[in-house]
CSV table of C-alpha atoms in Angstrom, one decimal:
chain,number,residue,atom,x,y,z
A,1,MET,CA,-4.7,9.5,17.8
A,2,LYS,CA,-1.2,8.5,17.1
A,3,LEU,CA,0.8,10.2,14.4
A,4,LYS,CA,2.0,8.1,11.5
A,5,TYR,CA,4.8,9.1,9.3
A,6,LEU,CA,5.1,7.8,5.7
A,7,LEU,CA,8.3,7.4,3.8
A,8,ALA,CA,9.1,9.7,1.0
A,9,ALA,CA,9.2,7.0,-1.7
A,10,CYS,CA,6.1,4.9,-0.8
A,11,THR,CA,2.9,4.8,1.4
A,12,ALA,CA,4.5,2.8,4.2
A,13,PHE,CA,7.5,4.2,6.1
A,14,PHE,CA,10.7,2.4,4.9
A,15,LEU,CA,14.4,3.5,5.0
A,16,VAL,CA,16.7,1.5,2.8
A,17,SER,CA,20.5,1.7,2.9
A,18,CYS,CA,23.4,-0.2,1.4
A,19,SER,CA,27.0,-0.1,2.6
A,20,ASN,CA,30.4,-0.5,0.9
A,21,ASP,CA,32.7,-2.3,3.3
A,22,ASP,CA,35.8,-1.4,1.2
A,23,GLU,CA,35.2,2.3,1.6
A,24,LEU,CA,33.6,2.3,5.0
A,25,PRO,CA,35.1,-0.5,7.1
A,26,GLN,CA,33.3,-1.6,10.3
A,27,PRO,CA,35.3,-1.5,13.5
A,28,PRO,CA,36.8,-4.9,14.0
A,29,GLN,CA,35.4,-5.2,17.5
A,30,HIS,CA,32.6,-3.4,19.3
A,31,GLY,CA,30.4,-4.0,22.3
A,32,ASP,CA,26.8,-5.0,22.2
A,33,ILE,CA,24.4,-2.5,20.6
A,34,VAL,CA,22.1,-1.0,23.2
A,35,GLY,CA,21.0,2.2,21.6
A,36,LEU,CA,20.4,4.5,18.6
A,37,ASN,CA,21.5,8.2,18.8
A,38,ILE,CA,18.0,9.3,17.9
A,39,LYS,CA,17.4,11.9,20.7
A,40,ASP,CA,16.0,15.3,19.5
A,41,ALA,CA,15.9,14.1,15.8
A,42,LYS,CA,13.4,15.9,13.5
A,43,TYR,CA,14.2,13.9,10.4
A,44,ILE,CA,15.9,10.7,9.5
A,45,TYR,CA,17.0,10.2,5.9
A,46,THR,CA,19.3,8.2,3.8
A,47,SER,CA,22.0,10.0,1.8
A,48,GLY,CA,23.9,8.8,-1.3
A,49,THR,CA,23.9,8.6,-5.0
A,50,ASN,CA,23.1,5.9,-7.5
A,51,THR,CA,26.7,5.1,-8.4
A,52,ARG,CA,28.3,2.0,-7.1
A,53,SER,CA,31.3,3.9,-5.8
A,54,SER,CA,29.3,5.9,-3.3
A,55,SER,CA,28.0,4.6,0.0
A,56,THR,CA,24.6,5.3,1.3
A,57,GLN,CA,24.5,6.6,4.9
A,58,TYR,CA,21.8,6.9,7.5
A,59,ARG,CA,21.7,10.5,8.6
A,60,GLN,CA,19.5,12.7,10.8
A,61,ILE,CA,18.6,16.4,11.2
A,62,LYS,CA,18.3,17.4,14.8
A,63,LYS,CA,15.6,19.9,16.0
A,64,ASP,CA,18.3,22.5,16.3
A,65,GLY,CA,19.3,22.1,12.7
A,66,ARG,CA,22.4,20.0,13.0
A,67,ASP,CA,22.9,17.4,10.3
A,68,MET,CA,24.7,14.3,11.6
A,69,GLU,CA,25.1,10.6,11.1
A,70,LEU,CA,22.6,8.2,12.6
A,71,SER,CA,24.5,5.5,14.5
A,72,TRP,CA,24.2,2.6,16.8
A,73,ILE,CA,25.4,3.0,20.4
A,74,ASP,CA,27.2,0.1,22.1
A,75,ASN,CA,27.5,-0.7,25.8
A,76,LYS,CA,30.8,1.0,25.9
A,77,GLY,CA,29.3,4.3,24.8
A,78,ASP,CA,30.9,4.2,21.3
A,79,THR,CA,29.0,4.9,18.1
A,80,ILE,CA,28.9,2.4,15.3
A,81,ARG,CA,28.1,3.0,11.7
A,82,ILE,CA,24.8,1.4,10.5
A,83,SER,CA,25.2,-1.1,7.7
A,84,GLY,CA,22.6,-3.3,5.9
A,85,SER,CA,19.1,-2.1,5.7
A,86,PHE,CA,16.1,-1.6,8.1
A,87,SER,CA,12.6,-0.2,8.2
A,88,ILE,CA,11.6,2.4,10.7
A,89,TRP,CA,8.2,3.7,12.0
A,90,ASP,CA,7.2,6.4,14.5
A,91,ILE,CA,4.9,4.5,16.7
A,92,ASN,CA,3.9,7.2,19.3
A,93,LYS,CA,5.4,10.1,21.2
A,94,LYS,CA,7.6,7.7,23.2
A,95,TYR,CA,8.8,5.0,20.8
A,96,LEU,CA,10.1,4.3,17.4
A,97,MET,CA,10.1,0.8,16.0
A,98,ILE,CA,12.7,-0.7,13.6
A,99,ASN,CA,12.8,-3.9,11.8
A,100,THR,CA,16.2,-5.3,10.6
A,101,GLY,CA,16.9,-8.3,8.5
A,102,LYS,CA,19.4,-9.6,10.9
A,103,PRO,CA,19.8,-9.4,14.7
A,104,ILE,CA,21.6,-6.1,15.5
A,105,ASN,CA,24.0,-7.9,17.8
A,106,TYR,CA,24.9,-10.6,15.4
A,107,LYS,CA,28.7,-11.1,15.2
A,108,PRO,CA,30.0,-13.4,12.5
A,109,SER,CA,32.7,-16.0,13.1
A,110,TYR,CA,35.7,-16.3,10.9
A,111,SER,CA,38.2,-19.0,10.3
A,112,GLU,CA,42.0,-18.6,10.9
A,113,ASP,CA,42.5,-17.5,7.3
A,114,GLY,CA,39.8,-14.8,7.6
A,115,ASN,CA,37.0,-16.6,5.7
A,116,LEU,CA,33.4,-16.4,7.0
A,117,LEU,CA,32.5,-19.7,8.6
A,118,PRO,CA,29.7,-21.6,6.7
A,119,ASP,CA,27.3,-21.4,9.7
A,120,ASN,CA,27.5,-17.6,9.6
A,121,VAL,CA,27.0,-16.9,5.9
A,122,ASP,CA,23.3,-16.1,6.0
A,123,VAL,CA,21.7,-15.2,9.3
A,124,THR,CA,18.8,-13.2,7.8
A,125,VAL,CA,15.6,-13.9,9.8
A,126,LEU,CA,12.3,-14.5,8.0
A,127,GLY,CA,10.2,-11.5,8.8
A,128,GLY,CA,13.1,-9.6,10.3
A,129,CYS,CA,14.0,-8.7,13.8
A,130,SER,CA,12.0,-5.9,15.5
A,131,TYR,CA,13.0,-3.5,18.2
A,132,LEU,CA,11.4,-0.6,20.2
A,133,ILE,CA,13.6,2.5,20.6
A,134,ASP,CA,12.9,5.0,23.4
A,135,LYS,CA,13.2,8.5,21.9
A,136,ALA,CA,14.2,10.1,25.2
A,137,THR,CA,16.8,7.6,26.4
A,138,GLU,CA,17.8,6.2,23.0
A,139,ALA,CA,17.7,2.6,24.5
A,140,ILE,CA,16.8,-0.3,22.3
A,141,TYR,CA,14.5,-3.2,23.4
A,142,ASP,CA,14.3,-6.5,21.5
A,143,LEU,CA,10.7,-7.5,20.7
A,144,GLY,CA,11.6,-11.1,19.7
A,145,ALA,CA,9.5,-11.1,16.6
A,146,GLY,CA,9.4,-9.6,13.1
A,147,LEU,CA,6.7,-6.9,13.2
A,148,ASN,CA,5.4,-4.2,10.8
A,149,GLY,CA,4.7,-0.9,12.6
A,150,GLU,CA,3.0,0.8,9.7
A,151,ASN,CA,-0.5,0.8,11.3
A,152,ALA,CA,0.4,0.4,14.9
A,153,VAL,CA,-2.1,1.6,17.5
A,154,THR,CA,-1.6,2.6,21.2
A,155,ASP,CA,-4.3,2.2,23.8
A,156,ASN,CA,-4.8,4.4,26.9
A,157,LYS,CA,-2.5,2.1,29.0
A,158,GLY,CA,0.4,2.4,26.6
A,159,ASN,CA,0.0,-1.0,25.0
A,160,ILE,CA,0.9,-1.2,21.4
A,161,TYR,CA,-1.0,-3.2,18.8
A,162,VAL,CA,1.0,-4.2,15.7
A,163,MET,CA,0.8,-6.6,12.8
A,164,ALA,CA,3.5,-9.2,12.2
A,165,ASN,CA,5.4,-9.1,8.9
A,166,MET,CA,3.5,-11.0,6.3
A,167,GLU,CA,6.7,-12.9,5.5
A,168,ASN,CA,6.1,-14.7,8.8
A,169,ASN,CA,2.5,-15.6,8.0
A,170,MET,CA,2.0,-16.4,4.4
A,171,ASP,CA,-1.4,-17.8,5.2
A,172,GLY,CA,-2.6,-14.7,7.0
A,173,GLY,CA,-1.5,-11.9,9.3
A,174,ARG,CA,-1.1,-12.0,13.1
A,175,LEU,CA,-1.9,-9.1,15.4
A,176,TYR,CA,0.3,-8.7,18.5
A,177,LYS,CA,-0.2,-6.7,21.6
A,178,ILE,CA,3.0,-5.3,23.2
A,179,HIS,CA,2.6,-4.8,26.9
A,180,THR,CA,5.0,-1.9,27.7
A,181,GLN,CA,4.3,-1.3,31.4
A,182,ASP,CA,7.6,-3.0,32.4
A,183,ILE,CA,9.9,-1.9,29.6
A,184,SER,CA,12.7,-4.1,31.0
A,185,ASN,CA,10.5,-7.2,30.6
A,186,LEU,CA,8.3,-6.6,27.5
A,187,LYS,CA,5.5,-9.0,27.0
A,188,LEU,CA,4.4,-9.9,23.5
A,189,GLU,CA,0.9,-11.4,23.2
A,190,LEU,CA,-0.7,-13.0,20.1
A,191,TYR,CA,-3.9,-11.0,20.1
A,192,ALA,CA,-5.5,-12.2,16.9
A,193,ASP,CA,-4.6,-14.7,14.2
A,194,ASN,CA,-5.4,-14.8,10.5
A,195,SER,CA,-6.1,-11.1,10.4
A,196,LEU,CA,-5.5,-8.6,7.5
A,197,SER,CA,-6.5,-5.5,9.3
A,198,PHE,CA,-7.6,-4.3,12.7
A,199,VAL,CA,-9.1,-1.5,14.8
A,200,VAL,CA,-8.6,-1.1,18.5
A,201,ASN,CA,-10.1,1.4,20.9
A,202,ASN,CA,-8.6,2.8,24.1
A,203,LYS,CA,-10.1,-0.1,26.1
A,204,GLY,CA,-8.5,-2.7,23.9
A,205,THR,CA,-11.8,-3.8,22.3
A,206,CYS,CA,-10.6,-5.1,18.9
A,207,PHE,CA,-12.1,-5.6,15.5
A,208,TYR,CA,-10.0,-7.7,13.2
A,209,GLY,CA,-10.2,-10.1,10.2
A,210,TYR,CA,-13.3,-8.2,8.9
A,211,ARG,CA,-15.7,-10.3,10.9
A,212,TYR,CA,-14.8,-10.9,14.5
A,213,ILE,CA,-14.9,-8.8,17.7
A,214,ARG,CA,-12.6,-9.5,20.6
A,215,PRO,CA,-13.6,-7.6,23.8
A,216,SER,CA,-10.9,-6.5,26.2
A,217,TYR,CA,-12.4,-8.5,29.2
A,218,GLY,CA,-12.0,-11.9,27.6
A,219,THR,CA,-11.3,-14.0,24.6
A,220,GLN,CA,-14.9,-14.2,23.2
A,221,GLN,CA,-15.4,-13.8,19.5
A,222,PHE,CA,-18.5,-12.8,17.5
A,223,ILE,CA,-19.4,-12.7,13.9
A,224,ILE,CA,-20.8,-9.3,12.7
A,225,SER,CA,-24.2,-10.8,12.2
A,226,SER,CA,-24.5,-11.0,16.0
A,227,PHE,CA,-24.7,-7.2,15.8
A,228,ILE,CA,-26.0,-6.4,12.3
A,229,PRO,CA,-28.4,-9.0,11.1
A,230,GLN,CA,-28.0,-10.6,7.6
A,231,THR,CA,-24.4,-9.7,7.4
A,232,GLU,CA,-21.1,-11.6,7.1
A,233,TYR,CA,-18.5,-9.0,6.3
A,234,GLY,CA,-17.9,-5.4,7.3
A,235,ASN,CA,-15.4,-3.0,8.7
A,236,ALA,CA,-15.0,-0.9,11.8
A,237,PHE,CA,-13.9,2.5,13.1
A,238,VAL,CA,-13.4,4.3,16.4
A,239,SER,CA,-14.8,7.6,17.5
A,240,HIS,CA,-12.6,10.7,17.5
A,241,ASP,CA,-11.7,10.3,21.2
A,242,ASN,CA,-10.8,6.6,20.5
A,243,GLU,CA,-13.4,5.4,23.0
A,244,ASP,CA,-16.4,4.1,21.0
A,245,LEU,CA,-16.2,1.3,18.4
A,246,TYR,CA,-18.5,1.3,15.4
A,247,LEU,CA,-19.3,-1.4,12.8
A,248,THR,CA,-20.2,-0.9,9.2
A,249,ALA,CA,-21.7,-3.6,7.0
A,250,VAL,CA,-23.8,-4.3,3.9
A,251,SER,CA,-27.0,-5.9,5.1
A,252,GLY,CA,-29.9,-7.5,3.2
A,253,GLU,CA,-30.4,-9.8,0.2
A,254,TYR,CA,-29.7,-9.6,-3.5
A,255,ASN,CA,-31.1,-6.4,-5.1
A,256,SER,CA,-32.1,-4.9,-1.7
A,257,TYR,CA,-28.8,-4.2,0.1
A,258,LYS,CA,-28.4,-1.5,2.8
A,259,LEU,CA,-25.3,0.1,4.3
A,260,VAL,CA,-25.7,-0.1,8.1
A,261,ILE,CA,-23.7,1.6,10.9
A,262,SER,CA,-23.9,0.1,14.4
A,263,LYS,CA,-22.3,1.3,17.7
A,264,LEU,CA,-20.9,-1.3,20.1
A,265,ASN,CA,-21.4,-0.9,23.9
A,266,GLU,CA,-19.3,-2.9,26.3
A,267,LYS,CA,-21.0,-3.5,29.6
A,268,GLN,CA,-21.6,-6.9,31.1
A,269,GLU,CA,-21.6,-8.2,27.5
A,270,LEU,CA,-20.9,-6.7,24.1
A,271,GLN,CA,-24.1,-5.1,22.7
A,272,SER,CA,-24.9,-3.2,19.6
A,273,GLN,CA,-27.2,-0.3,18.6
A,274,ILE,CA,-27.9,0.5,14.9
A,275,MET,CA,-27.3,4.2,14.3
A,276,VAL,CA,-28.2,4.7,10.7
A,277,GLU,CA,-28.8,2.8,7.5
A,278,THR,CA,-29.3,3.7,3.8
A,279,GLU,CA,-30.3,1.8,0.7
A,280,LEU,CA,-27.7,0.8,-1.9
A,281,LEU,CA,-29.9,0.7,-5.0
A,282,ASP,CA,-27.2,-0.2,-7.5
A,283,TYR,CA,-25.1,-2.5,-5.3
A,284,TRP,CA,-24.6,-5.8,-7.0
A,285,GLY,CA,-23.0,-9.1,-6.0
A,286,ILE,CA,-22.4,-10.8,-2.8
A,287,PRO,CA,-20.6,-8.6,-0.2
A,288,GLN,CA,-16.9,-9.3,0.2
A,289,PRO,CA,-14.4,-8.3,2.9
A,290,ASN,CA,-12.8,-5.5,0.8
A,291,ASP,CA,-16.1,-3.9,-0.3
A,292,ILE,CA,-16.2,-1.5,2.7
A,293,GLN,CA,-13.5,1.0,3.6
A,294,VAL,CA,-13.6,3.6,6.3
A,295,LYS,CA,-11.5,6.6,7.2
A,296,TRP,CA,-11.9,9.8,9.2
A,297,ASN,CA,-12.2,13.1,7.4
A,298,GLU,CA,-10.3,15.1,10.1
A,299,ARG,CA,-11.3,18.5,8.5
A,300,ARG,CA,-15.0,17.9,9.0
A,301,ALA,CA,-14.7,15.4,11.9
A,302,THR,CA,-16.8,13.0,9.9
A,303,MET,CA,-16.4,9.3,8.9
A,304,LEU,CA,-16.1,8.6,5.2
A,305,ILE,CA,-17.3,5.1,4.1
A,306,ASN,CA,-16.5,3.7,0.7
A,307,VAL,CA,-18.7,0.9,-0.7
A,308,TYR,CA,-18.0,-0.4,-4.2
A,309,GLY,CA,-16.4,3.0,-5.3
A,310,ARG,CA,-19.2,5.1,-3.8
A,311,THR,CA,-18.4,7.3,-0.8
A,312,TYR,CA,-20.8,8.1,2.0
A,313,GLU,CA,-20.2,10.6,4.8
A,314,TYR,CA,-21.4,9.7,8.3
A,315,ILE,CA,-22.0,12.6,10.8
A,316,LEU,CA,-21.9,11.2,14.3
A,317,ALA,CA,-23.7,14.1,16.0
A,318,THR,CA,-26.7,13.9,13.7
A,319,ARG,CA,-26.5,10.2,12.8
A,320,THR,CA,-26.9,11.1,9.1
A,321,LEU,CA,-25.4,9.3,6.2
A,322,THR,CA,-25.2,11.0,2.8
A,323,GLU,CA,-23.4,10.2,-0.5
A,324,ILE,CA,-20.5,12.4,-1.6
A,325,PRO,CA,-20.7,13.4,-5.3
A,326,VAL,CA,-16.8,13.6,-5.7
A,327,ASN,CA,-14.6,10.7,-6.6
A,328,LEU,CA,-12.7,10.0,-3.3
A,329,ASN,CA,-11.4,6.5,-4.1
A,330,GLY,CA,-7.8,7.9,-3.6
A,331,PHE,CA,-8.8,8.9,-0.1
A,332,PHE,CA,-9.0,5.2,0.9
A,333,ASN,CA,-6.3,3.8,-1.3
A,334,THR,CA,-3.3,6.2,-1.4
A,335,ASP,CA,-0.4,5.1,-3.7
A,336,TYR,CA,2.4,6.7,-5.6
A,337,SER,CA,-0.1,9.0,-7.4
A,338,THR,CA,-2.2,10.2,-4.4
A,339,TYR,CA,-1.3,12.0,-1.1
A,340,LEU,CA,-3.6,12.6,1.8
A,341,THR,CA,-3.3,15.4,4.3
A,342,ALA,CA,-5.8,16.5,7.0
A,343,ASN,CA,-7.3,19.1,4.8
A,344,ALA,CA,-6.9,17.8,1.2
A,345,LEU,CA,-6.5,14.8,-1.1
A,346,TYR,CA,-3.8,15.4,-3.7
A,347,ALA,CA,-4.1,13.3,-6.9
A,348,ARG,CA,-1.3,13.4,-9.5
A,349,LYS,CA,-2.4,14.3,-13.0
A,350,SER,CA,1.0,14.4,-14.6
A,351,VAL,CA,4.7,14.7,-13.5
A,352,ASP,CA,4.2,18.3,-12.2
A,353,LYS,CA,0.4,18.7,-11.8
A,354,LEU,CA,-1.8,17.6,-8.9
A,355,ASP,CA,-5.6,17.9,-8.4
A,356,ILE,CA,-6.4,19.1,-4.9
A,357,ILE,CA,-9.7,18.0,-3.4
A,358,ALA,CA,-10.4,20.2,-0.3
A,359,LEU,CA,-11.8,18.0,2.5
A,360,GLU,CA,-13.6,21.0,4.0
A,361,ASN,CA,-16.1,21.3,1.1
A,362,TYR,CA,-14.9,18.7,-1.5
A,363,SER,CA,-14.1,21.4,-4.1
A,364,ILE,CA,-11.4,20.7,-6.7
A,365,LYS,CA,-8.5,22.8,-8.0
A,366,GLU,CA,-5.2,22.2,-9.9
A,367,LEU,CA,-1.7,22.7,-8.5
A,368,ASP,CA,1.2,23.2,-10.9
A,369,LEU,CA,4.7,22.6,-9.4
A,370,SER,CA,6.7,23.1,-12.6
A,371,SER,CA,7.5,26.8,-11.8
A,372,LYS,CA,8.8,26.3,-8.3
A,373,GLY,CA,12.5,25.7,-9.2
A,374,ILE,CA,12.6,22.4,-7.4
A,375,ASP,CA,13.0,18.8,-8.4
A,376,PHE,CA,10.4,17.2,-6.1
A,377,ARG,CA,12.0,13.8,-5.8
A,378,SER,CA,9.9,12.5,-2.9
A,379,ILE,CA,6.5,13.6,-1.6
A,380,TYR,CA,5.1,12.3,1.6
A,381,THR,CA,2.5,13.1,4.3
A,382,MET,CA,2.2,13.1,8.1
A,383,GLU,CA,-1.1,12.0,9.6
A,384,GLY,CA,-2.9,14.9,11.2
A,385,SER,CA,-1.0,17.6,9.3
A,386,ASP,CA,-2.5,20.1,6.8
A,387,LEU,CA,0.8,20.1,4.9
A,388,LEU,CA,2.3,18.0,2.1
A,389,TYR,CA,6.0,17.4,2.7
A,390,PHE,CA,8.7,16.9,0.2
A,391,ALA,CA,12.4,16.2,-0.2
A,392,GLY,CA,14.1,17.4,-3.4
A,393,PHE,CA,16.8,19.4,-5.1
A,394,GLN,CA,16.7,23.2,-5.5
A,395,TYR,CA,18.3,24.2,-8.8
A,396,SER,CA,19.2,27.8,-7.8
A,397,THR,CA,21.3,26.7,-4.8
A,398,SER,CA,22.4,23.2,-5.8
A,399,GLN,CA,21.2,22.0,-2.4
A,400,SER,CA,19.1,19.1,-1.3
A,401,VAL,CA,16.0,20.5,0.5
A,402,ILE,CA,13.2,19.5,2.7
A,403,GLY,CA,10.0,21.5,2.8
A,404,THR,CA,6.2,21.8,2.8
A,405,ILE,CA,3.4,22.5,0.4
A,406,ASP,CA,0.1,23.9,1.6
A,407,ILE,CA,-3.4,23.6,0.1
A,408,ASP,CA,-3.0,26.9,-1.8
A,409,GLY,CA,0.2,25.7,-3.6
A,410,ASN,CA,2.7,27.7,-1.4
A,411,VAL,CA,6.1,26.0,-1.2
A,412,GLU,CA,8.3,26.6,1.8
A,413,ILE,CA,11.8,25.2,2.3
A,414,THR,CA,12.4,24.3,5.9
A,415,GLU,CA,15.8,22.5,5.8
A,416,SER,CA,18.7,22.3,3.3
A,417,THR,CA,21.7,20.1,3.2
A,418,PRO,CA,24.5,19.4,0.6
A,419,ASN,CA,23.9,15.7,1.2
A,420,PRO,CA,21.8,13.9,-1.4
A,421,ILE,CA,18.5,12.8,0.1
A,422,THR,CA,17.0,9.5,-1.0
A,423,ASN,CA,14.4,8.3,1.6
A,424,ILE,CA,13.1,10.3,4.5
A,425,VAL,CA,10.9,9.9,7.6
A,426,GLN,CA,9.8,12.7,9.9
A,427,ILE,CA,10.0,12.3,13.7
A,428,ASN,CA,7.6,14.1,16.1
């Protein structure tokens, strides 16, 4: 599975920067931007204070510990300071994705007296402009669309599946498939329309929009009731090896609903086999798209399924489905008060205290951060990691620090810098 990196200040990964042209003037002329000096980066962060007189910079910490500015590279080989703002996501081991508000090679036109010409006042593109960045070569590739890489998926051929920015599709999301086999001639395919979420396995079989399946061998679409009778809405997940696709749905009629899990088999045609079902004795109302949420518990290698606030655990090897007695709603809907690692769910109780729910056995204990001597300004997670990550300020050294917290409450500082850290993203 691909690793995803969340930003320090929110559950999606965003870096926001603002520049002060009076203090940090841009070079008057530069070549076309063709790269980003991202090679061997371990972290990217923005540095600055909240005062208007200070400028926020994009910076990076290299794997060898060097702290340096993050800059564009033009076709002359020169570095160019980044201005404006953009979002960044770590898509897979090969690529980053960024989304900028304006084309990176936009060059405004001025009149003879130095005023910006009217046609160049606002070139912000609805939904932004998205680019892939090769981590090894630092080259940038224009995707020609505004995309959101937060939940991007890569199949076994290297194709990337990613949603468009909702700003582009106010009436619903669009799922795109990026064909990366010929990087010099990227192909962007509209894979699904009017979609709010999606699941794709290694073969490209796709579940999207809560109710349709699109097999990789064609453009056929099926409603869930084709595979699980008496259903309209549901959700999907893939097996740990990303090969098999499973459907979940609430089946039945009022007062006699069941939670059903079905496995899809793609041969000559798409077929389904019901794996397990259980009664939902106190499930009320007509099933809706958001009623079912699914997510892997990496620690136990089981699938957790949330239905109307009740959580069930599905064990693939034994095809058993049992209810979990602990409140795990934060496992499915992480926000500013919850953080999810591979071995625990951290739920904030107060400014300095967190409840830790161990995913190994669902036990609960409290973590008190008030005695650590650190202002934990940003806390974030990295998918697949057992550790909680933070960026903050250490009082004893007056340094900005980056570090980790483990399930036992041990705090370790891994990097320090005199530069104030605002937002941060970790690069694999």
